[in-house]
Structure formats: C-alpha cells, structure tokens
GROMACS .gro file of C-alpha atoms in nm:
model
  338
    1UNK     CA    1 -12.404 -18.733  -7.784
    2UNK     CA    2 -12.326 -18.431  -7.570
    3UNK     CA    3 -12.170 -18.208  -7.834
    4UNK     CA    4 -12.312 -18.202  -8.187
    5UNK     CA    5 -11.994 -18.027  -8.305
    6UNK     CA    6 -11.805 -18.350  -8.246
    7UNK     CA    7 -11.972 -18.480  -8.563
    8UNK     CA    8 -11.791 -18.219  -8.769
    9UNK     CA    9 -11.445 -18.290  -8.905
   10UNK     CA   10 -11.368 -17.922  -8.843
   11UNK     CA   11 -11.598 -17.639  -8.734
   12UNK     CA   12 -11.649 -17.412  -9.040
   13UNK     CA   13 -11.857 -17.149  -8.860
   14UNK     CA   14 -11.597 -16.875  -8.910
   15UNK     CA   15 -11.611 -16.941  -9.284
   16UNK     CA   16 -11.989 -16.905  -9.280
   17UNK     CA   17 -11.961 -16.577  -9.091
   18UNK     CA   18 -11.750 -16.411  -9.360
   19UNK     CA   19 -11.910 -16.097  -9.501
   20UNK     CA   20 -11.902 -16.198  -9.870
   21UNK     CA   21 -12.238 -16.377  -9.831
   22UNK     CA   22 -12.456 -16.167  -9.596
   23UNK     CA   23 -12.750 -16.409  -9.618
   24UNK     CA   24 -12.543 -16.702  -9.498
   25UNK     CA   25 -12.385 -16.478  -9.233
   26UNK     CA   26 -12.731 -16.380  -9.107
   27UNK     CA   27 -12.849 -16.741  -9.076
   28UNK     CA   28 -12.523 -16.851  -8.917
   29UNK     CA   29 -12.556 -16.582  -8.651
   30UNK     CA   30 -12.920 -16.665  -8.575
   31UNK     CA   31 -12.940 -17.041  -8.629
   32UNK     CA   32 -12.592 -17.161  -8.537
   33UNK     CA   33 -12.477 -16.907  -8.278
   34UNK     CA   34 -12.827 -16.829  -8.143
   35UNK     CA   35 -12.793 -16.452  -8.168
   36UNK     CA   36 -13.125 -16.270  -8.110
   37UNK     CA   37 -13.284 -16.094  -8.407
   38UNK     CA   38 -13.223 -15.754  -8.247
   39UNK     CA   39 -12.850 -15.809  -8.203
   40UNK     CA   40 -12.653 -15.535  -8.385
   41UNK     CA   41 -12.456 -15.791  -8.588
   42UNK     CA   42 -12.778 -15.960  -8.701
   43UNK     CA   43 -12.942 -15.629  -8.791
   44UNK     CA   44 -12.636 -15.524  -8.989
   45UNK     CA   45 -12.629 -15.852  -9.180
   46UNK     CA   46 -12.994 -15.797  -9.278
   47UNK     CA   47 -12.901 -15.454  -9.411
   48UNK     CA   48 -12.610 -15.602  -9.608
   49UNK     CA   49 -12.835 -15.865  -9.769
   50UNK     CA   50 -13.012 -15.587  -9.957
   51UNK     CA   51 -12.692 -15.402 -10.048
   52UNK     CA   52 -12.450 -15.660 -10.184
   53UNK     CA   53 -12.441 -16.008 -10.329
   54UNK     CA   54 -12.717 -16.201 -10.500
   55UNK     CA   55 -13.026 -16.015 -10.376
   56UNK     CA   56 -12.953 -15.670 -10.527
   57UNK     CA   57 -12.838 -15.834 -10.851
   58UNK     CA   58 -13.173 -16.015 -10.885
   59UNK     CA   59 -13.369 -15.703 -10.799
   60UNK     CA   60 -13.175 -15.503 -11.058
   61UNK     CA   61 -13.325 -15.724 -11.329
   62UNK     CA   62 -13.686 -15.671 -11.218
   63UNK     CA   63 -13.927 -15.505 -11.463
   64UNK     CA   64 -14.131 -15.199 -11.371
   65UNK     CA   65 -14.447 -15.405 -11.317
   66UNK     CA   66 -14.286 -15.611 -11.043
   67UNK     CA   67 -14.211 -15.914 -11.261
   68UNK     CA   68 -13.909 -16.066 -11.434
   69UNK     CA   69 -13.889 -16.168 -11.801
   70UNK     CA   70 -14.235 -16.168 -11.967
   71UNK     CA   71 -14.520 -16.102 -11.728
   72UNK     CA   72 -14.735 -16.392 -11.852
   73UNK     CA   73 -14.447 -16.642 -11.817
   74UNK     CA   74 -14.413 -16.588 -11.444
   75UNK     CA   75 -14.381 -16.967 -11.396
   76UNK     CA   76 -14.304 -17.099 -11.744
   77UNK     CA   77 -13.978 -16.903 -11.768
   78UNK     CA   78 -13.776 -17.156 -11.570
   79UNK     CA   79 -13.586 -17.041 -11.369
   80UNK     CA   80 -13.576 -16.675 -11.458
   81UNK     CA   81 -13.944 -16.582 -11.420
   82UNK     CA   82 -14.117 -16.412 -11.130
   83UNK     CA   83 -14.214 -16.723 -10.933
   84UNK     CA   84 -13.857 -16.839 -10.915
   85UNK     CA   85 -13.714 -16.502 -10.816
   86UNK     CA   86 -13.961 -16.470 -10.529
   87UNK     CA   87 -13.870 -16.820 -10.408
   88UNK     CA   88 -13.497 -16.743 -10.425
   89UNK     CA   89 -13.531 -16.401 -10.262
   90UNK     CA   90 -13.726 -16.558  -9.975
   91UNK     CA   91 -13.461 -16.828  -9.931
   92UNK     CA   92 -13.196 -16.555  -9.914
   93UNK     CA   93 -13.395 -16.369  -9.644
   94UNK     CA   94 -13.444 -16.055  -9.849
   95UNK     CA   95 -13.640 -15.776  -9.682
   96UNK     CA   96 -14.013 -15.826  -9.731
   97UNK     CA   97 -14.071 -15.456  -9.665
   98UNK     CA   98 -13.870 -15.357  -9.970
   99UNK     CA   99 -14.112 -15.209 -10.224
  100UNK     CA  100 -13.964 -15.409 -10.511
  101UNK     CA  101 -14.030 -15.732 -10.328
  102UNK     CA  102 -14.379 -15.619 -10.231
  103UNK     CA  103 -14.452 -15.548 -10.597
  104UNK     CA  104 -14.334 -15.896 -10.694
  105UNK     CA  105 -14.548 -16.060 -10.424
  106UNK     CA  106 -14.853 -15.859 -10.525
  107UNK     CA  107 -14.793 -15.947 -10.888
  108UNK     CA  108 -14.808 -16.318 -10.807
  109UNK     CA  109 -15.110 -16.280 -10.583
  110UNK     CA  110 -15.285 -16.101 -10.868
  111UNK     CA  111 -15.179 -16.333 -11.149
  112UNK     CA  112 -15.095 -16.675 -11.003
  113UNK     CA  113 -15.342 -16.720 -10.715
  114UNK     CA  114 -15.668 -16.881 -10.825
  115UNK     CA  115 -15.947 -16.658 -10.697
  116UNK     CA  116 -16.175 -16.949 -10.612
  117UNK     CA  117 -15.955 -17.213 -10.451
  118UNK     CA  118 -15.675 -16.973 -10.352
  119UNK     CA  119 -15.414 -17.225 -10.464
  120UNK     CA  120 -15.138 -17.101 -10.693
  121UNK     CA  121 -15.136 -17.170 -11.066
  122UNK     CA  122 -14.866 -17.191 -11.329
  123UNK     CA  123 -15.068 -16.970 -11.566
  124UNK     CA  124 -15.292 -16.666 -11.536
  125UNK     CA  125 -15.657 -16.674 -11.637
  126UNK     CA  126 -15.723 -16.424 -11.914
  127UNK     CA  127 -16.100 -16.449 -11.862
  128UNK     CA  128 -16.156 -16.462 -11.487
  129UNK     CA  129 -15.838 -16.295 -11.369
  130UNK     CA  130 -15.605 -16.444 -11.113
  131UNK     CA  131 -15.452 -16.786 -11.166
  132UNK     CA  132 -15.600 -17.043 -11.401
  133UNK     CA  133 -15.781 -17.299 -11.186
  134UNK     CA  134 -15.693 -17.596 -11.405
  135UNK     CA  135 -15.321 -17.533 -11.357
  136UNK     CA  136 -15.308 -17.510 -10.977
  137UNK     CA  137 -15.037 -17.745 -10.845
  138UNK     CA  138 -14.934 -17.835 -10.489
  139UNK     CA  139 -14.557 -17.777 -10.505
  140UNK     CA  140 -14.604 -17.425 -10.641
  141UNK     CA  141 -14.874 -17.351 -10.385
  142UNK     CA  142 -14.653 -17.472 -10.101
  143UNK     CA  143 -14.349 -17.281 -10.226
  144UNK     CA  144 -14.537 -16.955 -10.264
  145UNK     CA  145 -14.719 -16.984  -9.932
  146UNK     CA  146 -14.381 -17.041  -9.768
  147UNK     CA  147 -14.218 -16.750  -9.952
  148UNK     CA  148 -14.501 -16.507  -9.887
  149UNK     CA  149 -14.510 -16.595  -9.518
  150UNK     CA  150 -14.137 -16.521  -9.502
  151UNK     CA  151 -14.211 -16.185  -9.661
  152UNK     CA  152 -14.468 -16.096  -9.395
  153UNK     CA  153 -14.795 -16.206  -9.555
  154UNK     CA  154 -14.905 -16.461  -9.293
  155UNK     CA  155 -15.199 -16.254  -9.171
  156UNK     CA  156 -15.301 -16.145  -9.520
  157UNK     CA  157 -15.650 -16.292  -9.585
  158UNK     CA  158 -15.537 -16.417  -9.927
  159UNK     CA  159 -15.264 -16.630  -9.770
  160UNK     CA  160 -15.491 -16.745  -9.489
  161UNK     CA  161 -15.729 -16.874  -9.756
  162UNK     CA  162 -15.441 -17.048  -9.935
  163UNK     CA  163 -15.337 -17.217  -9.612
  164UNK     CA  164 -15.693 -17.324  -9.543
  165UNK     CA  165 -15.731 -17.466  -9.893
  166UNK     CA  166 -15.406 -17.661  -9.893
  167UNK     CA  167 -15.494 -17.822  -9.559
  168UNK     CA  168 -15.823 -17.935  -9.713
  169UNK     CA  169 -15.698 -18.080 -10.042
  170UNK     CA  170 -15.337 -18.192  -9.995
  171UNK     CA  171 -15.322 -18.570  -9.969
  172UNK     CA  172 -15.056 -18.770  -9.788
  173UNK     CA  173 -15.146 -19.106  -9.937
  174UNK     CA  174 -14.891 -19.374 -10.012
  175UNK     CA  175 -15.069 -19.519 -10.310
  176UNK     CA  176 -15.314 -19.712 -10.097
  177UNK     CA  177 -15.641 -19.520 -10.101
  178UNK     CA  178 -15.801 -19.415 -10.430
  179UNK     CA  179 -15.805 -19.036 -10.476
  180UNK     CA  180 -16.131 -18.841 -10.493
  181UNK     CA  181 -16.268 -18.803 -10.843
  182UNK     CA  182 -16.337 -18.429 -10.851
  183UNK     CA  183 -16.103 -18.133 -10.903
  184UNK     CA  184 -15.811 -18.104 -10.842
  185UNK     CA  185 -15.758 -18.480 -10.821
  186UNK     CA  186 -15.878 -18.536 -11.177
  187UNK     CA  187 -15.615 -18.291 -11.305
  188UNK     CA  188 -15.239 -18.357 -11.322
  189UNK     CA  189 -15.247 -18.709 -11.183
  190UNK     CA  190 -14.874 -18.692 -11.107
  191UNK     CA  191 -14.947 -18.403 -10.869
  192UNK     CA  192 -15.280 -18.497 -10.720
  193UNK     CA  193 -15.341 -18.863 -10.810
  194UNK     CA  194 -15.325 -19.205 -10.645
  195UNK     CA  195 -14.981 -19.170 -10.487
  196UNK     CA  196 -14.926 -18.829 -10.334
  197UNK     CA  197 -14.651 -18.635 -10.509
  198UNK     CA  198 -14.348 -18.648 -10.279
  199UNK     CA  199 -14.247 -18.296 -10.376
  200UNK     CA  200 -14.599 -18.167 -10.317
  201UNK     CA  201 -14.595 -18.317  -9.969
  202UNK     CA  202 -14.255 -18.166  -9.888
  203UNK     CA  203 -14.345 -17.817 -10.008
  204UNK     CA  204 -14.678 -17.830  -9.823
  205UNK     CA  205 -14.512 -17.923  -9.494
  206UNK     CA  206 -14.242 -17.662  -9.563
  207UNK     CA  207 -14.510 -17.395  -9.598
  208UNK     CA  208 -14.702 -17.498  -9.288
  209UNK     CA  209 -14.380 -17.514  -9.084
  210UNK     CA  210 -14.339 -17.140  -9.152
  211UNK     CA  211 -14.645 -17.071  -8.938
  212UNK     CA  212 -14.538 -17.006  -8.578
  213UNK     CA  213 -14.645 -17.295  -8.356
  214UNK     CA  214 -14.875 -17.076  -8.147
  215UNK     CA  215 -15.060 -16.965  -8.460
  216UNK     CA  216 -15.132 -17.309  -8.608
  217UNK     CA  217 -15.498 -17.406  -8.603
  218UNK     CA  218 -15.612 -17.766  -8.574
  219UNK     CA  219 -15.629 -17.818  -8.950
  220UNK     CA  220 -15.269 -17.698  -8.990
  221UNK     CA  221 -15.151 -17.919  -8.704
  222UNK     CA  222 -15.331 -18.218  -8.854
  223UNK     CA  223 -15.177 -18.162  -9.199
  224UNK     CA  224 -14.831 -18.123  -9.049
  225UNK     CA  225 -14.875 -18.447  -8.854
  226UNK     CA  226 -14.988 -18.630  -9.167
  227UNK     CA  227 -14.703 -18.490  -9.371
  228UNK     CA  228 -14.443 -18.580  -9.109
  229UNK     CA  229 -14.581 -18.934  -9.087
  230UNK     CA  230 -14.567 -18.967  -9.466
  231UNK     CA  231 -14.203 -18.854  -9.480
  232UNK     CA  232 -14.102 -19.084  -9.195
  233UNK     CA  233 -14.278 -19.379  -9.358
  234UNK     CA  234 -14.044 -19.319  -9.650
  235UNK     CA  235 -13.738 -19.289  -9.424
  236UNK     CA  236 -13.696 -18.951  -9.599
  237UNK     CA  237 -13.579 -19.087  -9.936
  238UNK     CA  238 -13.685 -19.452  -9.965
  239UNK     CA  239 -13.971 -19.638 -10.129
  240UNK     CA  240 -14.202 -19.701  -9.839
  241UNK     CA  241 -14.319 -20.035  -9.980
  242UNK     CA  242 -13.958 -20.148 -10.025
  243UNK     CA  243 -13.723 -19.966  -9.792
  244UNK     CA  244 -13.422 -20.126  -9.957
  245UNK     CA  245 -13.484 -19.902 -10.259
  246UNK     CA  246 -13.403 -19.532 -10.295
  247UNK     CA  247 -13.707 -19.355 -10.435
  248UNK     CA  248 -13.508 -19.107 -10.642
  249UNK     CA  249 -13.125 -19.103 -10.651
  250UNK     CA  250 -13.129 -18.728 -10.718
  251UNK     CA  251 -13.256 -18.669 -10.365
  252UNK     CA  252 -12.912 -18.770 -10.238
  253UNK     CA  253 -12.740 -18.492 -10.434
  254UNK     CA  254 -12.749 -18.177 -10.225
  255UNK     CA  255 -12.849 -17.854 -10.397
  256UNK     CA  256 -12.952 -17.494 -10.341
  257UNK     CA  257 -13.191 -17.341 -10.421
  258UNK     CA  258 -13.411 -17.640 -10.500
  259UNK     CA  259 -13.715 -17.471 -10.655
  260UNK     CA  260 -13.980 -17.746 -10.684
  261UNK     CA  261 -13.725 -18.026 -10.641
  262UNK     CA  262 -13.629 -18.187 -10.309
  263UNK     CA  263 -13.328 -18.343 -10.147
  264UNK     CA  264 -13.270 -18.519  -9.817
  265UNK     CA  265 -13.121 -18.209  -9.659
  266UNK     CA  266 -13.428 -17.996  -9.724
  267UNK     CA  267 -13.657 -18.264  -9.583
  268UNK     CA  268 -13.440 -18.314  -9.276
  269UNK     CA  269 -13.434 -17.937  -9.230
  270UNK     CA  270 -13.813 -17.920  -9.231
  271UNK     CA  271 -13.849 -18.209  -8.988
  272UNK     CA  272 -13.589 -18.083  -8.742
  273UNK     CA  273 -13.744 -17.738  -8.754
  274UNK     CA  274 -14.067 -17.902  -8.645
  275UNK     CA  275 -13.882 -18.070  -8.358
  276UNK     CA  276 -13.905 -18.418  -8.507
  277UNK     CA  277 -13.645 -18.670  -8.391
  278UNK     CA  278 -13.707 -19.022  -8.516
  279UNK     CA  279 -13.483 -19.320  -8.587
  280UNK     CA  280 -13.626 -19.336  -8.939
  281UNK     CA  281 -13.433 -19.014  -9.012
  282UNK     CA  282 -13.100 -19.166  -8.913
  283UNK     CA  283 -12.994 -19.315  -9.246
  284UNK     CA  284 -13.050 -18.983  -9.423
  285UNK     CA  285 -12.864 -18.807  -9.142
  286UNK     CA  286 -12.573 -19.046  -9.189
  287UNK     CA  287 -12.567 -18.975  -9.563
  288UNK     CA  288 -12.545 -18.603  -9.492
  289UNK     CA  289 -12.262 -18.652  -9.241
  290UNK     CA  290 -12.070 -18.866  -9.488
  291UNK     CA  291 -12.064 -18.586  -9.744
  292UNK     CA  292 -11.859 -18.336  -9.543
  293UNK     CA  293 -11.496 -18.288  -9.636
  294UNK     CA  294 -11.196 -18.277  -9.404
  295UNK     CA  295 -11.265 -17.908  -9.331
  296UNK     CA  296 -11.626 -17.968  -9.226
  297UNK     CA  297 -11.766 -17.827  -9.548
  298UNK     CA  298 -12.020 -17.963  -9.793
  299UNK     CA  299 -12.015 -17.928 -10.173
  300UNK     CA  300 -12.287 -17.802 -10.404
  301UNK     CA  301 -12.378 -18.124 -10.586
  302UNK     CA  302 -12.690 -18.017 -10.776
  303UNK     CA  303 -12.771 -17.680 -10.927
  304UNK     CA  304 -12.976 -17.495 -11.188
  305UNK     CA  305 -12.686 -17.255 -11.249
  306UNK     CA  306 -12.690 -17.128 -11.606
  307UNK     CA  307 -13.069 -17.111 -11.590
  308UNK     CA  308 -13.098 -16.857 -11.304
  309UNK     CA  309 -13.098 -16.482 -11.332
  310UNK     CA  310 -12.785 -16.494 -11.115
  311UNK     CA  311 -12.582 -16.809 -11.053
  312UNK     CA  312 -12.548 -16.913 -10.690
  313UNK     CA  313 -12.215 -17.069 -10.592
  314UNK     CA  314 -12.032 -17.326 -10.808
  315UNK     CA  315 -12.120 -17.689 -10.862
  316UNK     CA  316 -11.862 -17.925 -10.716
  317UNK     CA  317 -11.713 -17.656 -10.492
  318UNK     CA  318 -11.755 -17.610 -10.115
  319UNK     CA  319 -12.093 -17.446 -10.060
  320UNK     CA  320 -12.173 -17.211  -9.778
  321UNK     CA  321 -12.543 -17.275  -9.831
  322UNK     CA  322 -12.519 -17.655  -9.814
  323UNK     CA  323 -12.276 -17.635  -9.522
  324UNK     CA  324 -12.504 -17.397  -9.333
  325UNK     CA  325 -12.807 -17.618  -9.386
  326UNK     CA  326 -12.623 -17.938  -9.300
  327UNK     CA  327 -12.485 -17.797  -8.974
  328UNK     CA  328 -12.823 -17.654  -8.879
  329UNK     CA  329 -12.983 -17.997  -8.927
  330UNK     CA  330 -12.710 -18.173  -8.728
  331UNK     CA  331 -12.730 -17.918  -8.449
  332UNK     CA  332 -13.109 -17.957  -8.421
  333UNK     CA  333 -13.109 -18.335  -8.455
  334UNK     CA  334 -12.831 -18.416  -8.211
  335UNK     CA  335 -12.932 -18.152  -7.960
  336UNK     CA  336 -13.237 -18.372  -7.898
  337UNK     CA  337 -13.012 -18.657  -7.786
  338UNK     CA  338 -12.931 -18.639  -7.418
   0.00000   0.00000   0.00000
C-alpha cells in the first residue's frame, strides 16, 4: 500500500492541528507531519502546553509538597493522586524542566521507589523510607519509568537502577513455566505469578521503548524482544492458547489516558514505535481501522472521566487523542509495506 492515508475515510490532520489542544497539536506536528523538534511551530506548541488546556489545570491543583490529594495516598487516590497526575502529565508532553513537575517526580522517587529493588510501590514505607517493598508492582513500575524518562530522568542513577531491576524480574511467561518462589513472585500472584500479567508486560515494554535505541543495553534489548514476542503470541488481544477467544473485551474499547489498563491501540502504538511489523498484528489493526467514522475520526470509548482531577474529552464523542494515536499507528504500520 503506497499511501497510508488511503486507509482514512477523510484526513483529519487539520482538526488535530487546531490550537485548542496544544498537546495533540504538538504530536501531530512531530509524529504525523514529521516536523523537527526545533521547528518554530513545534517549539510554540510546547510553550502552549504549559499555558492552556489540561496541563496548567492539573498543576494548579498540586499541593506545596509536590503531591496531589493526601501525600500518603499517592497511588491509592485513584485517579486523583500523585502517581496518576505524573502519568497524565507525561502523556500530555508537559515540560519536565518545570519546577512543579520536578517536585512531583522527586516526591515519587522519594516515596514510591523501593530503595532496595528500585521498583515502584503503591505505598510508602514508614520504617525504611521509600516505597514499601511488599507492594511493588510491575504495571506501576513500568508506567513511572516511562513517565520519568519522558521528563528527562533517563540518566538519573535511580531510574537506571529501576530499568536494570525490571529487566531482571519481569516475566513474559504464557502460563507454561512455573514462576520462581522468592520475592516478588510470591507476592501479588496476579501481577507476578504463573501467567505474566498482560498489563505488566505492556507497561514494561512501553517503558523500555522510551529508551533511545542507541542507549539500550543487551538486557533491555532482550526484555524488549521477549515482550514483543509475548504480545505477538497473543495477536495483541487474544488468548494465546485459543486464538479464537478475545482475552479481555475491554481491550477493544479505545481510551485515553489508560493508567494501568491497556487497549489494542496502546499495544499497537508500542509495537510500531519499536519498528515491529508482523501479520499477527493485522486483526487488531483492522479493528482500529473499522472504528473510524466518515470524517476519519475515532471516538473516546473508554474513560475514567469523573475520577480525574480534570476530565479529558467526552466519552462517545470524537477524540483528538484516539484519532492521533490511531493515525500514528496506521502511518507507522503501513509505511513498512512497500
């Protein structure tokens, strides 16, 4: 297929470039139109992200200590606590040099990161400081590694240790091999047990994909390869041991932001970012294509609106975020076809 735009019912790029959503405008310029990061229009859109729309509204609700809501409920306050705001702000491409965002990142590194394993925990340890070891989970660790890398923390030794740890412990097993018996595998079986948690796998690969290809060591490359193979074995959203069955119907409902949940569009976005093009992705690609309307737009089908600090778009309405992500996936996927 010579022109990936031929898949679209209508090209909605002009809609995505409107100035009411500077984050979407930024990504449309860079990812769809291939503008360089130093282009004046791109630089201006980055400035606007911090001045209007969702980002400044979220930051306006931040407490003096760099957290949202109660400090100790940085994870438990779903989806208004600190963890969730950092994830959302990273998705919106907020400026990691902004002091408010730096304070939020440092707050989580101080309170959520386990000081021994360097994974991220849902609760702080009142005795040892840092995150409570027994509550370290893979989806949170992947999400925060990804977010902190986006905010410029890749070379920070604390994040390097998190990356190293997740490449050592994250499993990509399809319920075939018995898990190890020591920590963390003996804690939260749904996260670490016999069948690898699908969401944990996705968020791990998402985090490792944030590392520039020329900065990935052999352990990172190996984990990415394992994660990609796992996702392809599942044809993105199927039960690998019975490919006639959808593993979770909710993965077919497209949402943003997803927090610890997944959908087919996020997974396809991660794989295409890694340059993966495989026939086992095709059915999920076809599902995505089928969801566009006559104007080449996609709706927001799944949302945590009403539970966020600030609602993002409207459920059931055309979504700039879903449309942007869908077109980016289609552009990457079909550009590989000669």
